[in-house]
Amino acid sequence: MKIFKNKEEEENGSVVLKRYKRSSNGDISSHFIAEKHGSIRNIDEEEEDETVDYELDANGDMIRTHGMHWIITAFCVVGNQAGGGIVALPSAVIESQFYFGIILVAVMGFGLGFTGYCIGQCWVLLQRMYPEYRKHCRRPYAEIGYRAMGPIVKTIVSVFIWANLFGTAVVFLLLASKNIHDFMKAFFSDFDVSFCIIVLFVALFLLPITFLRSPEDFWWTVVASTIATCSAVGLIVYGTLRDYDTCEPHRTMPDFRINNYFLAFATLTFAYAGHSSFPTLQHDMKIPKEFSKANALGFAIVVAMYIPVCLVGYLSYGNSLRDSVINSIQTKWIQQTINVTITLHLILSLTIVFNPLNQEVEEYFETPHEFGIKRVIIRLSVMVAIVFLAELCNLLRQ
């Protein structure tokens, strides 16, 4: 993107920026005028009137007047990944003969962290080259695909992102509901509420938060999710070490099976899954180019949580470790406290899973950016669809 600036423009404090239309790569006649403080005003009356305050640094990168700090974004990266997979990770590592698995945890953390960095750099380039992406963008991941390879890839990316987020939302909703149901049965013997009702309760609890526009509006939920996950990790390590003297003498390792390695790889991939939300998080940052810092810190925290949990699980339980490390811990109150913290993580993380999904659907139906009845109807419909599939999965399981 070239910025044309002359003495006359310097005197009146405005800079003319070339504008590009999303439907084509060509330059069109209408222009944006960016004032010194960076407020964009669209001259074309046919376009939606939206003002975004920002400044450009020496490299042409955007600095918004408000937005998430990169440390907050790092917590969002952690909350978006860790938690759901952490309870199954120790079992997967042990099934792959531990040493291979623990190396894979570190290698995949570095590799997938690098892919997160690459995605962040792609979005920085788009915002630098195309001023329209400095406004609110509902599906930044798809726009990266569009600018890289055209409209067909944009559609493919949107479909994959939608499927990934929809499936993740269903799984998280079922896991959170199951944990709540099991917790109530463990402490209240006369508890007799259907699992289907619990699913509805969790969905209704989440619904008001899903009406918020973007992560910038509910960042506190993801930070709380990260705190809950860190608490769960601390309790898992404590509970597992507490069982060491009792369980270690009976520890064995599983026999070598090649399919266990593929299963471990699949579990690790799920444990690091979260990239579909990264561009959405980055777009809501005060300084989007600092996503590289947030990404590096986020993945470092995730790896720092995963390795100790896998290590103590191997030292204490070995092959006796069940699918979930929580079920192997012998102390009941520690078990249930971990269940509560993991459940909090799942419920709060659902907010960041729902948001890119909702924005994808809103973009398809050309819903206004402002809060209104259309947003309520669309996001309520998405929630109903997810609850329906969750209830259907539960019925099929029974």
Tab-separated table of C-alpha atoms in Angstrom:
chain	number	residue	atom	x	y	z
A	1	MET	CA	0.000	0.000	0.000
A	2	LYS	CA	1.345	3.429	-0.963
A	3	ILE	CA	0.543	6.527	1.048
A	4	PHE	CA	0.482	9.675	-1.060
A	5	LYS	CA	1.331	12.748	0.945
A	6	ASN	CA	2.174	16.265	-0.268
A	7	LYS	CA	2.579	19.663	1.365
A	8	GLU	CA	-1.079	20.543	0.952
A	9	GLU	CA	-2.144	17.317	2.608
A	10	GLU	CA	0.410	17.851	5.354
A	11	GLU	CA	-1.008	21.288	6.095
A	12	ASN	CA	-4.619	20.153	6.422
A	13	GLY	CA	-3.594	17.037	8.286
A	14	SER	CA	-5.002	14.400	5.937
A	15	VAL	CA	-3.526	11.528	3.979
A	16	VAL	CA	-5.195	9.892	0.983
A	17	LEU	CA	-5.042	6.120	1.081
A	18	LYS	CA	-5.853	3.824	-1.817
A	19	ARG	CA	-8.866	1.656	-1.138
A	20	TYR	CA	-9.446	-1.914	-2.283
A	21	LYS	CA	-12.739	-3.736	-2.618
A	22	ARG	CA	-13.059	-7.190	-1.019
A	23	SER	CA	-14.910	-8.571	-4.039
A	24	SER	CA	-11.945	-7.849	-6.329
A	25	ASN	CA	-8.264	-7.033	-6.056
A	26	GLY	CA	-8.619	-3.987	-8.280
A	27	ASP	CA	-8.301	-0.389	-7.191
A	28	ILE	CA	-11.589	1.559	-7.254
A	29	SER	CA	-12.194	5.259	-7.558
A	30	SER	CA	-13.495	6.042	-4.087
A	31	HIS	CA	-10.952	6.743	-1.375
A	32	PHE	CA	-10.517	6.704	2.328
A	33	ILE	CA	-9.319	9.850	4.024
A	34	ALA	CA	-7.287	9.172	7.142
A	35	GLU	CA	-6.755	12.073	9.491
A	36	LYS	CA	-3.657	12.451	11.638
A	37	HIS	CA	-5.223	10.640	14.574
A	38	GLY	CA	-6.169	7.834	12.179
A	39	SER	CA	-9.951	8.153	12.085
A	40	ILE	CA	-11.240	6.534	8.889
A	41	ARG	CA	-14.176	8.122	7.103
A	42	ASN	CA	-15.608	6.403	4.058
A	43	ILE	CA	-16.469	8.869	1.312
A	44	ASP	CA	-18.572	6.402	-0.669
A	45	GLU	CA	-22.126	6.814	0.634
A	46	GLU	CA	-23.058	3.294	-0.427
A	47	GLU	CA	-20.623	1.749	2.028
A	48	GLU	CA	-21.404	1.229	5.695
A	49	ASP	CA	-20.502	4.245	7.818
A	50	GLU	CA	-18.046	3.115	10.489
A	51	THR	CA	-15.271	5.016	12.212
A	52	VAL	CA	-12.189	3.333	13.638
A	53	ASP	CA	-9.581	5.409	15.438
A	54	TYR	CA	-5.992	4.360	14.932
A	55	GLU	CA	-2.526	5.596	14.046
A	56	LEU	CA	0.096	4.182	11.701
A	57	ASP	CA	3.670	3.631	12.809
A	58	ALA	CA	6.738	4.159	10.618
A	59	ASN	CA	6.207	0.782	8.926
A	60	GLY	CA	2.554	1.451	8.174
A	61	ASP	CA	1.325	-0.897	10.905
A	62	MET	CA	-1.845	-0.043	12.790
A	63	ILE	CA	-1.938	1.126	16.415
A	64	ARG	CA	-5.500	1.429	17.679
A	65	THR	CA	-6.614	3.852	20.369
A	66	HIS	CA	-8.167	0.943	22.259
A	67	GLY	CA	-7.937	-2.838	22.208
A	68	MET	CA	-6.421	-5.793	24.031
A	69	HIS	CA	-2.848	-5.705	25.317
A	70	TRP	CA	-0.604	-8.469	23.997
A	71	ILE	CA	-0.350	-10.060	27.465
A	72	ILE	CA	-4.144	-10.302	27.665
A	73	THR	CA	-4.100	-11.821	24.181
A	74	ALA	CA	-1.503	-14.361	25.362
A	75	PHE	CA	-3.914	-15.432	28.110
A	76	CYS	CA	-6.581	-15.779	25.427
A	77	VAL	CA	-4.248	-18.049	23.434
A	78	VAL	CA	-3.735	-20.201	26.537
A	79	GLY	CA	-7.411	-20.286	27.448
A	80	ASN	CA	-8.327	-21.180	23.891
A	81	GLN	CA	-6.088	-24.276	23.869
A	82	ALA	CA	-5.231	-25.701	27.280
A	83	GLY	CA	-7.806	-27.393	29.466
A	84	GLY	CA	-9.882	-29.718	27.331
A	85	GLY	CA	-6.908	-31.765	26.152
A	86	ILE	CA	-4.795	-31.561	29.284
A	87	VAL	CA	-6.672	-34.333	31.117
A	88	ALA	CA	-6.193	-36.815	28.252
A	89	LEU	CA	-2.629	-35.825	27.383
A	90	PRO	CA	-0.761	-37.889	30.047
A	91	SER	CA	-2.472	-41.092	28.908
A	92	ALA	CA	-1.609	-40.386	25.265
A	93	VAL	CA	2.036	-39.696	26.122
A	94	ILE	CA	2.358	-42.922	28.138
A	95	GLU	CA	0.684	-44.983	25.396
A	96	SER	CA	3.414	-43.756	23.035
A	97	GLN	CA	6.158	-45.088	25.356
A	98	PHE	CA	6.518	-41.755	27.196
A	99	TYR	CA	9.870	-40.596	25.783
A	100	PHE	CA	8.580	-40.282	22.246
A	101	GLY	CA	5.402	-38.661	23.551
A	102	ILE	CA	7.109	-36.092	25.775
A	103	ILE	CA	9.424	-35.084	22.913
A	104	LEU	CA	6.380	-34.790	20.660
A	105	VAL	CA	4.722	-32.450	23.185
A	106	ALA	CA	7.690	-30.065	22.956
A	107	VAL	CA	8.186	-30.383	19.186
A	108	MET	CA	4.509	-29.844	18.381
A	109	GLY	CA	4.389	-26.914	20.773
A	110	PHE	CA	7.213	-25.260	18.837
A	111	GLY	CA	5.873	-26.242	15.405
A	112	LEU	CA	2.283	-25.175	15.972
A	113	GLY	CA	3.487	-22.063	17.774
A	114	PHE	CA	5.399	-21.158	14.619
A	115	THR	CA	2.286	-21.642	12.482
A	116	GLY	CA	0.445	-19.290	14.842
A	117	TYR	CA	3.221	-16.747	14.286
A	118	CYS	CA	2.871	-17.119	10.500
A	119	ILE	CA	-0.885	-16.548	10.669
A	120	GLY	CA	-0.278	-13.409	12.715
A	121	GLN	CA	2.222	-12.058	10.178
A	122	CYS	CA	-0.272	-12.682	7.375
A	123	TRP	CA	-2.875	-10.528	9.101
A	124	VAL	CA	-0.331	-7.769	9.763
A	125	LEU	CA	0.432	-7.701	6.029
A	126	LEU	CA	-3.240	-7.498	5.114
A	127	GLN	CA	-3.845	-4.583	7.466
A	128	ARG	CA	-0.758	-2.848	6.109
A	129	MET	CA	-1.742	-3.299	2.456
A	130	TYR	CA	-5.540	-3.023	2.560
A	131	PRO	CA	-7.016	-0.228	4.722
A	132	GLU	CA	-10.446	-1.887	4.795
A	133	TYR	CA	-9.068	-4.553	7.156
A	134	ARG	CA	-8.323	-1.904	9.747
A	135	LYS	CA	-12.052	-1.722	10.406
A	136	HIS	CA	-13.918	-4.481	12.209
A	137	CYS	CA	-13.527	-7.712	10.224
A	138	ARG	CA	-15.748	-10.675	11.029
A	139	ARG	CA	-13.768	-13.433	9.343
A	140	PRO	CA	-10.096	-12.474	9.121
A	141	TYR	CA	-8.914	-16.056	8.570
A	142	ALA	CA	-11.027	-16.344	5.412
A	143	GLU	CA	-9.779	-12.963	4.198
A	144	ILE	CA	-6.191	-14.206	4.516
A	145	GLY	CA	-7.131	-17.144	2.291
A	146	TYR	CA	-8.840	-14.802	-0.165
A	147	ARG	CA	-5.875	-12.468	-0.539
A	148	ALA	CA	-3.494	-15.422	-0.838
A	149	MET	CA	-5.356	-17.627	-3.334
A	150	GLY	CA	-8.688	-16.098	-4.288
A	151	PRO	CA	-12.418	-16.455	-3.568
A	152	ILE	CA	-12.561	-20.264	-3.816
A	153	VAL	CA	-9.979	-20.677	-1.056
A	154	LYS	CA	-11.811	-18.033	0.971
A	155	THR	CA	-14.951	-20.181	0.856
A	156	ILE	CA	-13.012	-23.354	1.697
A	157	VAL	CA	-11.349	-21.683	4.695
A	158	SER	CA	-14.714	-20.396	5.937
A	159	VAL	CA	-16.267	-23.865	5.711
A	160	PHE	CA	-13.358	-25.508	7.548
A	161	ILE	CA	-13.292	-22.834	10.257
A	162	TRP	CA	-17.044	-23.084	10.713
A	163	ALA	CA	-16.932	-26.893	10.957
A	164	ASN	CA	-14.013	-26.808	13.398
A	165	LEU	CA	-15.589	-24.238	15.695
A	166	PHE	CA	-19.042	-25.821	15.547
A	167	GLY	CA	-17.654	-29.256	16.431
A	168	THR	CA	-15.454	-27.843	19.192
A	169	ALA	CA	-18.419	-25.986	20.696
A	170	VAL	CA	-20.482	-29.200	20.775
A	171	VAL	CA	-17.654	-31.163	22.438
A	172	PHE	CA	-16.947	-28.461	25.040
A	173	LEU	CA	-20.661	-28.121	25.826
A	174	LEU	CA	-20.989	-31.882	26.347
A	175	LEU	CA	-17.828	-32.095	28.487
A	176	ALA	CA	-18.834	-29.166	30.687
A	177	SER	CA	-22.346	-30.569	31.146
A	178	LYS	CA	-20.997	-34.043	31.966
A	179	ASN	CA	-18.614	-32.649	34.583
A	180	ILE	CA	-21.420	-30.678	36.229
A	181	HIS	CA	-23.706	-33.722	36.179
A	182	ASP	CA	-21.021	-36.000	37.679
A	183	PHE	CA	-20.120	-33.425	40.327
A	184	MET	CA	-23.726	-33.070	41.467
A	185	LYS	CA	-24.189	-36.848	41.646
A	186	ALA	CA	-20.959	-37.254	43.636
A	187	PHE	CA	-21.956	-34.815	46.382
A	188	PHE	CA	-25.752	-35.050	46.337
A	189	SER	CA	-26.971	-38.651	46.424
A	190	ASP	CA	-30.585	-37.653	45.729
A	191	PHE	CA	-29.634	-35.577	42.685
A	192	ASP	CA	-31.845	-36.704	39.810
A	193	VAL	CA	-31.707	-34.161	36.989
A	194	SER	CA	-31.460	-35.342	33.405
A	195	PHE	CA	-28.179	-34.747	31.581
A	196	CYS	CA	-30.174	-33.104	28.781
A	197	ILE	CA	-31.439	-30.482	31.238
A	198	ILE	CA	-27.868	-29.739	32.337
A	199	VAL	CA	-26.909	-29.113	28.690
A	200	LEU	CA	-29.761	-26.615	28.365
A	201	PHE	CA	-28.766	-24.927	31.624
A	202	VAL	CA	-25.148	-24.442	30.496
A	203	ALA	CA	-26.302	-23.103	27.112
A	204	LEU	CA	-28.676	-20.605	28.738
A	205	PHE	CA	-25.898	-19.472	31.085
A	206	LEU	CA	-23.599	-18.802	28.118
A	207	LEU	CA	-26.160	-17.194	25.818
A	208	PRO	CA	-25.995	-13.574	27.118
A	209	ILE	CA	-22.184	-13.510	26.813
A	210	THR	CA	-22.346	-14.742	23.206
A	211	PHE	CA	-24.276	-11.586	22.260
A	212	LEU	CA	-21.138	-9.467	22.809
A	213	ARG	CA	-19.553	-8.404	19.532
A	214	SER	CA	-15.929	-9.575	19.726
A	215	PRO	CA	-13.203	-10.832	22.141
A	216	GLU	CA	-12.359	-7.243	23.032
A	217	ASP	CA	-15.722	-7.089	24.832
A	218	PHE	CA	-15.358	-10.284	26.887
A	219	TRP	CA	-11.594	-10.772	27.285
A	220	TRP	CA	-12.077	-11.196	31.031
A	221	THR	CA	-13.845	-14.534	30.496
A	222	VAL	CA	-10.852	-15.989	28.657
A	223	VAL	CA	-8.424	-14.675	31.287
A	224	ALA	CA	-10.584	-16.326	33.956
A	225	SER	CA	-10.490	-19.506	31.869
A	226	THR	CA	-6.681	-19.410	31.873
A	227	ILE	CA	-6.600	-18.956	35.654
A	228	ALA	CA	-8.956	-21.928	36.054
A	229	THR	CA	-6.722	-24.067	33.827
A	230	CYS	CA	-3.560	-23.135	35.749
A	231	SER	CA	-5.354	-24.043	38.987
A	232	ALA	CA	-6.333	-27.403	37.502
A	233	VAL	CA	-2.732	-28.094	36.473
A	234	GLY	CA	-1.473	-27.287	39.970
A	235	LEU	CA	-4.049	-29.605	41.541
A	236	ILE	CA	-3.275	-32.416	39.074
A	237	VAL	CA	0.440	-32.215	39.876
A	238	TYR	CA	-0.246	-32.075	43.622
A	239	GLY	CA	-2.743	-34.950	43.589
A	240	THR	CA	-0.533	-37.122	41.393
A	241	LEU	CA	2.581	-36.591	43.524
A	242	ARG	CA	0.501	-37.344	46.600
A	243	ASP	CA	-0.286	-40.765	45.099
A	244	TYR	CA	3.340	-41.468	44.171
A	245	ASP	CA	4.273	-43.616	47.180
A	246	THR	CA	1.139	-45.732	46.811
A	247	CYS	CA	0.976	-46.137	43.035
A	248	GLU	CA	4.608	-46.047	41.852
A	249	PRO	CA	5.503	-49.627	42.976
A	250	HIS	CA	2.782	-50.939	40.647
A	251	ARG	CA	3.765	-48.773	37.685
A	252	THR	CA	4.318	-50.511	34.344
A	253	MET	CA	4.619	-49.372	30.738
A	254	PRO	CA	2.299	-50.466	27.906
A	255	ASP	CA	3.427	-52.751	25.103
A	256	PHE	CA	4.595	-51.195	21.859
A	257	ARG	CA	1.749	-50.646	19.384
A	258	ILE	CA	2.136	-48.491	16.320
A	259	ASN	CA	-1.486	-47.310	16.410
A	260	ASN	CA	-0.858	-45.792	19.860
A	261	TYR	CA	1.546	-43.335	18.257
A	262	PHE	CA	-1.104	-42.137	15.837
A	263	LEU	CA	-3.606	-41.807	18.690
A	264	ALA	CA	-1.062	-39.805	20.689
A	265	PHE	CA	-0.495	-37.515	17.712
A	266	ALA	CA	-4.254	-36.953	17.366
A	267	THR	CA	-4.605	-36.127	21.074
A	268	LEU	CA	-1.684	-33.707	20.918
A	269	THR	CA	-3.147	-32.013	17.858
A	270	PHE	CA	-6.383	-31.472	19.772
A	271	ALA	CA	-4.430	-30.198	22.787
A	272	TYR	CA	-2.832	-27.499	20.612
A	273	ALA	CA	-5.949	-26.746	18.551
A	274	GLY	CA	-6.937	-23.099	18.675
A	275	HIS	CA	-5.602	-21.488	15.523
A	276	SER	CA	-9.060	-20.889	14.078
A	277	SER	CA	-9.594	-18.098	16.623
A	278	PHE	CA	-6.130	-16.511	16.413
A	279	PRO	CA	-6.861	-13.898	13.689
A	280	THR	CA	-10.038	-12.869	15.521
A	281	LEU	CA	-8.018	-12.330	18.708
A	282	GLN	CA	-5.295	-10.467	16.841
A	283	HIS	CA	-7.767	-8.147	15.120
A	284	ASP	CA	-9.041	-6.985	18.526
A	285	MET	CA	-5.559	-6.108	19.811
A	286	LYS	CA	-4.451	-2.531	20.412
A	287	ILE	CA	-1.291	-3.235	18.393
A	288	PRO	CA	-2.021	-6.219	16.095
A	289	LYS	CA	1.613	-6.671	15.045
A	290	GLU	CA	2.424	-7.622	18.664
A	291	PHE	CA	0.488	-10.854	18.245
A	292	SER	CA	3.861	-12.546	17.730
A	293	LYS	CA	4.654	-11.764	21.387
A	294	ALA	CA	1.255	-12.999	22.552
A	295	ASN	CA	1.609	-16.168	20.493
A	296	ALA	CA	5.096	-16.938	21.835
A	297	LEU	CA	4.114	-16.348	25.458
A	298	GLY	CA	0.859	-18.269	25.071
A	299	PHE	CA	2.493	-21.375	23.622
A	300	ALA	CA	5.315	-21.211	26.180
A	301	ILE	CA	2.736	-21.256	28.987
A	302	VAL	CA	0.830	-24.129	27.371
A	303	VAL	CA	3.977	-26.265	26.969
A	304	ALA	CA	5.014	-25.387	30.540
A	305	MET	CA	1.665	-26.755	31.748
A	306	TYR	CA	1.582	-29.862	29.558
A	307	ILE	CA	5.047	-31.274	30.316
A	308	PRO	CA	4.779	-31.400	34.162
A	309	VAL	CA	1.326	-33.021	33.986
A	310	CYS	CA	2.618	-35.708	31.605
A	311	LEU	CA	5.774	-36.234	33.664
A	312	VAL	CA	4.079	-36.745	37.043
A	313	GLY	CA	1.408	-38.928	35.434
A	314	TYR	CA	4.115	-41.203	34.065
A	315	LEU	CA	6.083	-41.323	37.338
A	316	SER	CA	3.076	-42.151	39.516
A	317	TYR	CA	0.674	-44.214	37.415
A	318	GLY	CA	2.373	-45.556	34.294
A	319	ASN	CA	0.143	-47.889	32.283
A	320	SER	CA	-2.554	-47.827	34.971
A	321	LEU	CA	-3.391	-44.271	33.937
A	322	ARG	CA	-6.952	-44.047	32.643
A	323	ASP	CA	-8.227	-42.006	29.709
A	324	SER	CA	-8.471	-39.002	32.013
A	325	VAL	CA	-5.741	-38.320	34.552
A	326	ILE	CA	-8.411	-36.946	36.898
A	327	ASN	CA	-9.954	-40.396	37.365
A	328	SER	CA	-6.580	-41.844	38.418
A	329	ILE	CA	-6.117	-39.421	41.317
A	330	GLN	CA	-7.003	-41.212	44.551
A	331	THR	CA	-8.091	-38.236	46.672
A	332	LYS	CA	-11.761	-37.485	46.052
A	333	TRP	CA	-11.771	-33.789	46.959
A	334	ILE	CA	-8.838	-33.157	44.624
A	335	GLN	CA	-10.636	-35.042	41.856
A	336	GLN	CA	-13.797	-33.005	42.187
A	337	THR	CA	-11.984	-29.677	42.569
A	338	ILE	CA	-10.108	-30.378	39.333
A	339	ASN	CA	-13.425	-31.233	37.692
A	340	VAL	CA	-14.816	-27.869	38.796
A	341	THR	CA	-11.827	-25.903	37.470
A	342	ILE	CA	-11.810	-27.792	34.153
A	343	THR	CA	-15.557	-27.203	33.847
A	344	LEU	CA	-15.052	-23.485	34.440
A	345	HIS	CA	-12.381	-23.505	31.755
A	346	LEU	CA	-14.669	-25.248	29.264
A	347	ILE	CA	-17.616	-22.933	29.912
A	348	LEU	CA	-15.542	-19.753	29.742
A	349	SER	CA	-13.572	-20.953	26.703
A	350	LEU	CA	-16.822	-21.527	24.861
A	351	THR	CA	-17.185	-17.750	24.623
A	352	ILE	CA	-14.119	-17.488	22.361
A	353	VAL	CA	-15.169	-20.598	20.403
A	354	PHE	CA	-18.654	-19.223	19.762
A	355	ASN	CA	-17.562	-15.740	18.720
A	356	PRO	CA	-15.718	-16.425	15.428
A	357	LEU	CA	-18.453	-18.927	14.567
A	358	ASN	CA	-21.181	-16.346	15.164
A	359	GLN	CA	-19.303	-13.705	13.197
A	360	GLU	CA	-18.920	-16.091	10.247
A	361	VAL	CA	-22.686	-16.598	10.134
A	362	GLU	CA	-23.361	-12.874	10.574
A	363	GLU	CA	-21.058	-12.047	7.676
A	364	TYR	CA	-22.908	-14.534	5.476
A	365	PHE	CA	-26.270	-12.913	6.281
A	366	GLU	CA	-24.800	-9.368	6.110
A	367	THR	CA	-25.864	-8.522	9.648
A	368	PRO	CA	-25.108	-4.953	10.848
A	369	HIS	CA	-22.121	-4.579	13.180
A	370	GLU	CA	-24.208	-2.745	15.770
A	371	PHE	CA	-26.122	-4.719	18.384
A	372	GLY	CA	-29.673	-5.382	17.244
A	373	ILE	CA	-32.412	-7.922	16.746
A	374	LYS	CA	-30.621	-9.546	13.779
A	375	ARG	CA	-27.582	-10.340	15.914
A	376	VAL	CA	-29.803	-11.782	18.646
A	377	ILE	CA	-31.709	-13.989	16.186
A	378	ILE	CA	-28.586	-15.293	14.443
A	379	ARG	CA	-26.594	-16.009	17.601
A	380	LEU	CA	-29.608	-17.581	19.277
A	381	SER	CA	-30.071	-19.796	16.200
A	382	VAL	CA	-26.422	-20.891	16.326
A	383	MET	CA	-26.786	-21.768	20.009
A	384	VAL	CA	-29.972	-23.755	19.310
A	385	ALA	CA	-28.200	-25.698	16.531
A	386	ILE	CA	-25.261	-26.543	18.816
A	387	VAL	CA	-27.546	-27.606	21.672
A	388	PHE	CA	-29.589	-29.744	19.272
A	389	LEU	CA	-26.495	-31.578	18.019
A	390	ALA	CA	-25.183	-31.995	21.584
A	391	GLU	CA	-28.495	-33.507	22.710
A	392	LEU	CA	-28.545	-35.747	19.633
A	393	CYS	CA	-25.006	-36.994	20.343
A	394	ASN	CA	-26.019	-37.769	23.916
A	395	LEU	CA	-29.062	-39.756	22.758
A	396	LEU	CA	-26.984	-41.731	20.251
A	397	ARG	CA	-24.400	-42.485	22.944
A	398	GLN	CA	-27.106	-43.944	25.176
